[in-house]
XYZ file of C-alpha atoms in Angstrom:
527
model
C 211.143 131.685 300.597
C 209.889 128.794 299.116
C 209.932 128.690 295.707
C 209.578 126.046 293.087
C 211.356 125.557 289.602
C 208.281 123.562 288.275
C 206.245 126.923 288.190
C 206.455 128.183 284.965
C 203.772 128.169 282.219
C 202.677 126.500 279.568
C 202.193 128.137 276.024
C 198.691 129.112 275.667
C 196.069 130.437 273.025
C 195.029 134.196 274.013
C 191.978 135.035 273.119
C 189.816 138.587 272.141
C 187.874 140.327 275.063
C 184.348 139.677 276.263
C 181.753 141.144 278.393
C 178.892 140.175 280.492
C 175.664 140.113 280.002
C 172.901 143.204 281.281
C 170.356 140.017 282.404
C 170.118 137.834 285.010
C 172.255 134.492 284.593
C 170.279 132.094 284.831
C 171.844 128.389 285.983
C 172.524 125.243 287.962
C 174.386 122.266 289.012
C 174.300 119.398 285.651
C 173.851 116.126 287.506
C 177.661 114.823 286.042
C 180.262 113.067 288.317
C 183.367 114.095 288.979
C 186.137 112.209 287.368
C 188.370 110.181 289.875
C 192.544 110.518 289.140
C 192.775 106.828 289.194
C 196.769 107.951 289.042
C 195.915 109.194 292.579
C 197.946 107.207 295.338
C 201.066 106.853 297.887
C 202.217 109.998 300.910
C 202.773 112.563 298.202
C 200.725 112.273 294.732
C 201.524 113.333 291.577
C 199.641 115.702 290.995
C 202.007 118.787 289.789
C 200.889 118.731 286.153
C 199.790 121.450 283.904
C 196.406 122.440 283.241
C 195.262 122.189 279.510
C 191.316 121.890 279.606
C 190.352 125.817 279.205
C 191.595 128.040 276.535
C 192.348 131.286 277.813
C 191.047 135.036 277.572
C 194.038 137.825 277.799
C 192.742 141.024 280.158
C 190.312 143.271 278.127
C 192.751 146.626 278.495
C 196.137 144.720 277.526
C 197.381 145.305 280.659
C 198.214 142.813 283.974
C 194.811 143.576 286.470
C 195.391 143.703 289.804
C 193.372 141.213 291.747
C 192.195 141.535 295.491
C 189.624 138.586 296.708
C 188.793 139.368 300.418
C 187.953 136.676 302.790
C 184.990 137.657 305.727
C 185.274 135.395 308.200
C 181.572 133.165 309.765
C 179.589 135.566 308.002
C 176.321 134.276 307.027
C 173.898 134.489 303.740
C 171.871 137.382 306.447
C 174.264 139.080 307.257
C 174.321 141.335 303.873
C 172.115 144.506 303.356
C 171.584 142.637 299.357
C 170.693 140.115 300.998
C 167.832 141.650 302.805
C 168.558 142.268 306.090
C 166.613 144.559 308.031
C 169.123 145.481 310.556
C 172.638 144.474 308.989
C 174.392 147.905 307.242
C 176.833 146.757 304.196
C 176.425 149.710 301.335
C 179.391 149.548 300.370
C 178.620 145.287 299.667
C 175.004 146.864 299.079
C 176.628 148.937 295.954
C 178.742 146.168 294.651
C 176.191 143.623 294.389
C 174.219 146.151 292.237
C 177.250 146.705 290.051
C 178.447 143.744 289.619
C 178.277 140.259 289.189
C 176.450 138.945 292.647
C 176.035 134.840 293.192
C 172.990 133.450 294.755
C 174.387 130.513 295.040
C 178.141 130.576 295.755
C 179.266 127.874 298.948
C 181.966 127.525 301.293
C 184.262 124.257 300.176
C 183.567 123.736 303.486
C 181.408 124.424 306.852
C 184.350 125.580 308.817
C 187.483 127.940 307.925
C 190.770 126.438 306.847
C 189.347 123.930 304.626
C 187.753 126.334 302.540
C 191.214 129.131 302.882
C 192.638 125.841 301.136
C 190.089 125.453 298.714
C 190.596 129.504 297.839
C 194.077 129.076 297.397
C 194.632 125.425 295.836
C 191.585 124.991 293.644
C 191.342 121.525 295.936
C 188.942 120.602 298.548
C 190.956 121.002 301.147
C 191.318 117.323 302.967
C 193.085 116.950 300.027
C 195.888 117.893 301.952
C 195.127 116.692 305.383
C 193.577 120.383 305.801
C 189.813 118.685 306.953
C 189.686 120.343 310.012
C 189.643 123.638 311.535
C 192.775 122.977 312.648
C 194.514 120.490 310.853
C 197.664 120.174 309.226
C 198.803 122.839 306.894
C 200.074 123.132 303.450
C 203.634 122.792 302.141
C 205.604 122.534 299.593
C 204.057 120.184 298.002
C 200.914 122.503 297.060
C 200.397 125.164 294.705
C 199.367 128.449 295.907
C 197.207 131.016 293.948
C 200.240 133.188 295.495
C 202.758 131.655 294.180
C 201.130 131.299 290.595
C 200.168 135.059 290.429
C 204.027 135.790 291.682
C 205.844 133.594 289.465
C 203.716 136.072 286.807
C 205.579 138.750 288.089
C 202.485 140.358 290.378
C 203.581 142.156 294.021
C 201.929 139.655 296.392
C 200.409 140.844 300.145
C 198.513 138.418 302.452
C 196.498 140.438 305.512
C 194.763 139.023 308.108
C 194.336 136.023 309.283
C 196.040 133.136 307.677
C 195.380 129.667 309.068
C 196.907 127.498 306.594
C 199.734 126.887 309.405
C 201.310 128.326 312.010
C 203.511 131.974 312.172
C 205.361 131.078 315.698
C 207.810 129.271 314.662
C 209.561 128.228 318.118
C 205.831 128.895 319.349
C 206.615 130.934 322.158
C 204.279 133.757 321.535
C 201.078 132.732 320.144
C 198.873 130.779 321.684
C 197.617 127.771 319.756
C 194.960 125.778 319.496
C 193.871 122.459 317.757
C 195.961 119.926 316.644
C 198.824 122.165 315.633
C 202.389 122.088 316.964
C 205.381 124.535 315.673
C 207.443 121.566 315.283
C 205.475 119.945 312.193
C 202.997 122.929 311.013
C 204.795 126.145 310.705
C 203.647 127.131 306.967
C 203.182 130.862 307.301
C 202.082 132.875 303.707
C 205.990 134.320 303.599
C 207.252 130.871 302.811
C 204.273 130.226 300.193
C 204.242 132.825 298.049
C 203.599 135.804 299.382
C 206.317 139.448 299.909
C 204.434 141.439 301.832
C 202.150 139.983 305.229
C 200.497 141.449 307.933
C 198.931 138.153 309.424
C 197.698 136.245 312.012
C 197.370 132.177 312.480
C 194.023 132.124 313.147
C 191.036 134.631 314.976
C 191.462 137.695 316.813
C 188.092 139.719 318.269
C 187.517 142.290 316.111
C 188.255 145.388 318.473
C 191.084 145.513 320.153
C 192.551 142.971 318.197
C 195.479 142.116 321.033
C 193.161 142.232 324.319
C 191.589 139.517 325.716
C 187.601 140.398 325.655
C 185.407 140.777 328.783
C 183.832 136.970 329.840
C 185.303 133.692 331.101
C 184.536 130.987 328.755
C 187.442 131.927 325.757
C 189.207 128.721 325.498
C 193.211 128.807 326.229
C 194.277 129.286 329.907
C 196.730 131.438 329.254
C 194.926 134.323 327.416
C 193.769 134.720 331.214
C 197.212 134.630 332.748
C 198.356 136.871 330.588
C 195.183 139.493 330.043
C 196.813 138.298 325.700
C 194.491 136.751 323.118
C 197.413 135.415 322.016
C 197.343 135.346 318.196
C 199.572 138.184 317.326
C 200.285 139.418 313.954
C 203.081 138.458 312.053
C 205.248 140.453 309.027
C 206.748 138.588 306.580
C 210.418 138.941 307.959
C 209.155 136.764 310.328
C 208.275 139.625 312.740
C 205.663 139.344 315.657
C 203.927 143.036 315.369
C 204.252 145.106 318.786
C 201.264 145.500 320.270
C 202.342 149.140 320.471
C 202.267 149.483 316.925
C 198.760 150.758 315.584
C 196.876 147.579 317.222
C 194.002 148.797 319.339
C 190.539 149.802 318.296
C 188.433 148.387 314.845
C 190.267 145.269 313.435
C 189.087 145.722 310.085
C 190.588 149.154 310.136
C 194.020 147.659 311.404
C 194.243 145.331 308.644
C 193.468 147.760 306.189
C 195.975 150.087 307.290
C 198.030 147.934 306.003
C 196.507 147.468 302.898
C 196.596 150.973 302.197
C 200.443 151.248 301.579
C 200.919 148.206 300.397
C 198.925 149.264 297.431
C 199.938 152.558 296.771
C 203.653 151.083 296.353
C 202.828 148.778 293.945
C 200.673 150.954 291.551
C 203.654 154.090 292.115
C 206.065 151.273 290.954
C 203.985 150.452 288.313
C 203.775 146.676 289.296
C 200.192 144.616 288.713
C 199.411 143.623 292.675
C 197.372 139.788 294.491
C 195.926 141.463 297.946
C 194.595 138.914 299.754
C 192.485 140.645 302.073
C 191.181 138.356 304.806
C 189.191 139.561 308.275
C 188.352 138.302 311.220
C 184.604 139.482 311.183
C 182.517 138.377 312.310
C 183.545 135.474 313.538
C 183.590 135.613 317.683
C 184.141 137.551 319.834
C 182.547 140.021 317.395
C 183.591 143.094 319.396
C 182.909 147.106 318.051
C 183.473 149.817 319.066
C 182.945 154.194 318.743
C 179.948 154.884 315.465
C 179.869 151.442 314.384
C 178.659 150.620 318.131
C 176.409 153.329 318.843
C 174.814 152.890 314.783
C 172.834 149.799 316.667
C 172.131 150.985 319.949
C 169.655 149.120 321.261
C 169.336 146.323 319.671
C 171.357 142.842 321.704
C 173.473 142.070 318.650
C 174.902 145.499 318.172
C 178.326 144.406 318.303
C 178.067 141.911 315.611
C 175.826 144.508 313.421
C 178.366 147.096 314.550
C 181.643 144.654 313.622
C 179.960 143.663 309.720
C 179.067 147.088 308.779
C 183.477 148.415 309.615
C 184.304 145.935 307.595
C 182.384 147.213 304.783
C 183.899 150.768 305.412
C 186.955 149.198 304.864
C 186.301 148.347 301.524
C 184.599 150.828 301.045
C 187.948 153.050 302.473
C 189.345 150.319 299.657
C 187.427 150.878 296.591
C 187.933 154.513 297.011
C 191.540 154.633 297.218
C 191.500 152.847 293.692
C 189.261 155.223 292.104
C 191.599 158.242 293.759
C 194.859 156.224 292.085
C 192.936 155.204 288.803
C 193.025 151.469 289.239
C 189.148 150.990 289.845
C 188.636 149.572 285.971
C 191.953 147.428 286.227
C 191.446 146.238 289.104
C 188.727 142.385 290.152
C 187.506 142.368 293.944
C 186.501 139.048 294.970
C 184.559 138.908 298.133
C 182.741 136.031 299.661
C 183.019 134.237 303.212
C 184.848 131.018 304.507
C 181.371 129.272 305.701
C 178.317 129.869 306.937
C 177.551 132.235 310.281
C 177.806 130.061 314.012
C 175.070 129.904 316.300
C 174.369 132.406 319.503
C 176.724 131.061 322.150
C 175.349 132.285 325.262
C 178.268 131.812 327.704
C 179.982 134.304 324.940
C 177.192 136.628 325.892
C 177.226 139.837 323.664
C 180.240 138.978 321.950
C 179.192 135.371 321.169
C 178.345 136.284 317.919
C 174.769 137.286 316.613
C 174.779 136.057 312.682
C 172.233 135.465 310.458
C 172.073 132.237 307.501
C 168.287 133.293 306.443
C 166.180 132.444 304.964
C 168.253 128.664 304.674
C 168.971 125.596 307.233
C 171.693 125.402 309.418
C 174.701 127.029 311.063
C 178.478 126.616 310.701
C 179.868 123.081 311.467
C 176.718 122.108 309.050
C 175.836 120.819 305.702
C 172.865 122.970 305.105
C 173.076 124.759 303.386
C 173.142 127.523 306.106
C 176.942 126.415 307.150
C 177.974 126.238 303.369
C 176.063 129.117 301.317
C 177.561 132.625 301.726
C 177.503 135.787 300.140
C 179.953 136.556 297.098
C 180.298 139.468 294.580
C 182.869 140.571 291.957
C 183.876 143.528 290.214
C 186.173 143.975 287.893
C 184.438 147.098 285.068
C 186.984 146.669 282.928
C 185.967 143.559 281.931
C 182.105 143.151 283.615
C 180.469 146.485 281.972
C 177.417 145.921 283.579
C 175.514 143.701 286.270
C 174.512 141.273 286.792
C 173.278 137.700 289.146
C 174.876 134.470 288.493
C 172.117 131.689 290.162
C 175.025 128.285 289.446
C 175.943 126.942 291.939
C 179.893 128.129 292.467
C 182.691 127.337 294.960
C 185.843 128.831 296.369
C 187.746 125.775 294.700
C 186.209 127.745 291.441
C 188.184 131.043 292.059
C 191.683 129.966 291.546
C 191.234 127.849 287.360
C 188.629 131.026 286.983
C 190.981 133.111 287.515
C 193.684 131.732 285.893
C 191.861 131.665 283.021
C 190.290 134.936 283.281
C 194.089 136.296 282.741
C 195.416 134.433 280.408
C 197.141 131.504 282.407
C 195.193 128.745 282.080
C 198.207 126.603 281.422
C 199.951 127.463 284.516
C 200.835 124.329 286.473
C 198.286 124.150 289.695
C 198.063 121.064 292.207
C 195.766 117.878 290.792
C 193.222 116.339 290.647
C 191.159 119.951 290.846
C 188.042 120.294 292.631
C 187.127 123.064 291.490
C 186.145 124.663 287.576
C 186.904 127.518 285.760
C 183.002 128.855 285.819
C 184.027 132.025 283.556
C 181.513 131.330 281.322
C 178.905 131.570 283.481
C 180.189 134.856 284.647
C 180.338 135.585 280.679
C 176.169 134.134 280.846
C 177.724 131.591 278.295
C 177.006 128.701 281.430
C 173.623 127.389 282.350
C 174.732 124.588 283.744
C 178.094 123.120 285.921
C 179.964 120.383 284.460
C 181.133 119.280 288.283
C 179.369 118.074 291.321
C 180.504 119.537 294.526
C 181.767 117.141 297.845
C 181.905 118.592 300.898
C 183.321 116.576 303.662
C 183.820 117.615 307.695
C 184.363 114.793 310.066
C 181.964 112.918 310.312
C 179.747 114.670 308.108
C 180.359 114.794 304.519
C 177.725 116.092 301.314
C 177.348 115.197 297.818
C 175.774 117.955 295.240
C 173.977 117.986 291.415
C 172.415 119.709 289.714
C 168.824 119.282 291.348
C 169.925 117.307 294.340
C 172.116 117.593 298.261
C 172.891 114.244 299.548
C 173.794 115.141 303.783
C 175.340 112.087 304.983
C 175.583 112.414 309.081
C 177.625 109.290 311.196
C 177.006 108.570 315.354
C 178.211 106.201 316.557
C 177.339 103.435 314.793
C 174.284 105.341 312.668
C 174.801 106.818 309.680
C 171.540 108.796 308.815
C 171.469 110.214 304.896
C 169.016 112.234 304.039
C 168.215 113.787 300.259
C 166.881 116.981 299.382
C 165.670 118.992 295.719
C 167.305 121.993 295.921
C 165.461 123.257 292.522
C 162.000 123.006 294.720
C 163.160 123.246 298.292
C 166.759 125.355 298.613
C 165.085 125.566 302.009
C 165.823 121.980 303.454
C 162.447 121.549 304.570
C 161.209 118.429 302.899
C 163.988 115.059 303.498
C 163.254 113.088 300.274
C 165.508 110.274 300.916
C 162.798 107.073 301.537
C 160.826 108.508 298.086
C 164.334 108.515 295.916
C 166.597 104.802 296.468
C 168.045 104.529 293.446
C 168.784 108.030 293.488
C 170.439 107.944 297.130
C 171.910 104.849 296.168
C 174.162 106.739 293.098
C 175.268 109.900 295.341
C 176.598 107.955 297.722
C 177.938 105.705 295.743
C 180.051 108.923 293.548
C 180.322 110.425 297.069
C 182.319 107.688 298.730
C 184.606 107.955 295.401
C 185.388 111.326 296.185
C 186.253 110.588 299.793
C 188.427 107.432 299.712
C 190.226 110.230 296.173
C 190.741 112.925 298.736
C 191.867 110.943 301.414
C 194.359 109.510 298.584
C 195.502 112.494 297.742
C 196.145 113.200 301.339
C 198.329 110.394 301.931
C 199.749 110.394 305.393
C 199.967 114.600 305.979
C 196.908 114.282 308.292
C 194.622 111.088 309.219
C 192.162 110.288 306.277
C 188.107 111.091 306.629
C 185.942 108.097 307.236
C 184.190 107.303 304.092
C 180.018 107.216 304.566
C 178.607 104.323 305.301
C 176.901 101.932 302.663
C 172.965 103.162 302.150
C 171.800 99.635 303.575
C 173.175 100.227 307.248
C 172.086 103.476 307.439
C 168.422 104.881 308.338
C 166.508 108.113 307.124
C 166.301 110.810 309.485
């Protein structure tokens, strides 16, 4: 198991307990540039340093809290009841939004899955690790993951569900791998990255009967049709593939939670603080439902999609009931979000092709319009946040690690630098109204740069690069491209975007191919 001598903590000042504001927190970005790290360079940058920039707060109850991060897969903004869906039923998430902190401007760090997952685990944009694509590169021994930080603090750590930060089948004999990863160079399972207990798949799986190939003829990899199997197996922390007859039938979210429950019970019985990272496959395609959840949406074309999400929501409710039963609800933080926006419906996948919603926002997964990256997110932690609140400041998955580090008194811990995320604890407390630094996004030939008011979207096709500028405060649905009216703003934001992309490439070194720099403004055309 990968362990590092340099994961020790520096001494940090501990502040007192605090509560959350009862009012709606009005927040937005501050228009400031991310400072670039002048020391970045070479194949392995010098970035394993301590972050002493923030003061830390100790847990209110005086003992280490339990931490649960729940990640949905391709769940759009409009895929929850609390965000206004008239069809989708998510009673558990709705209650969490009412009881805890609801984020109204929360972003995945990328418009696709793996880079967002890398950002959540490290506080860095995935491009810095070469994980800029849904199937590129992997986390390695130079990356400091949240799981390792918490394990070093005495936490029991468990990963359940989709990993997607490295391959799990070391010999490459049983998993069907899509994308450019290979076992020879990309084997990096969660049990080598700070997780004690694992019930993990490398990539997506059908959301009902996850080991079986669903009906249809358009599911990619040829081995699936030769075997009748989906080919993304579950693996445990001893490197063993879970047999297909070992409780792997029916709803996949229930299958995952069946492994989370004994992990939680065991840690509570042994008085261990725990970190559970729960990565549902729902509602990524093939989106399949069954039983009462499918029946619930009878008559709806998207019934499989709706049923799978409601089934996942029920398992989150099951987890919350367990915490109450064990007397752990007060001292457990749960942070829920999605890894990117919903994908547009794929006709060739029929009923299983995804019927997600990003409404009222524009765009789908794989784009940097709001619909591709603005995702549902809620946080509950009764010991610290007594009253419900709404955070309207722009936050991002890269913020999770630095925020948890500060929240629980370990802000001085060493982590991968430079950090793209920031500590948003003051925002959660109602003490912060503007974000300190912009958020950068990059995926292939697409990139974006977002500040307090504006978002610059860059898209390259062939030799032509198109820039679009949106005022997100006045035009959150991105209907009016104002690039031609603000050429100076486009120029300044493009300069910052290029500097950030270059910084990511320097951090990446030789781990994977570099991102293309957005073209300078005079060689592009406004869309």
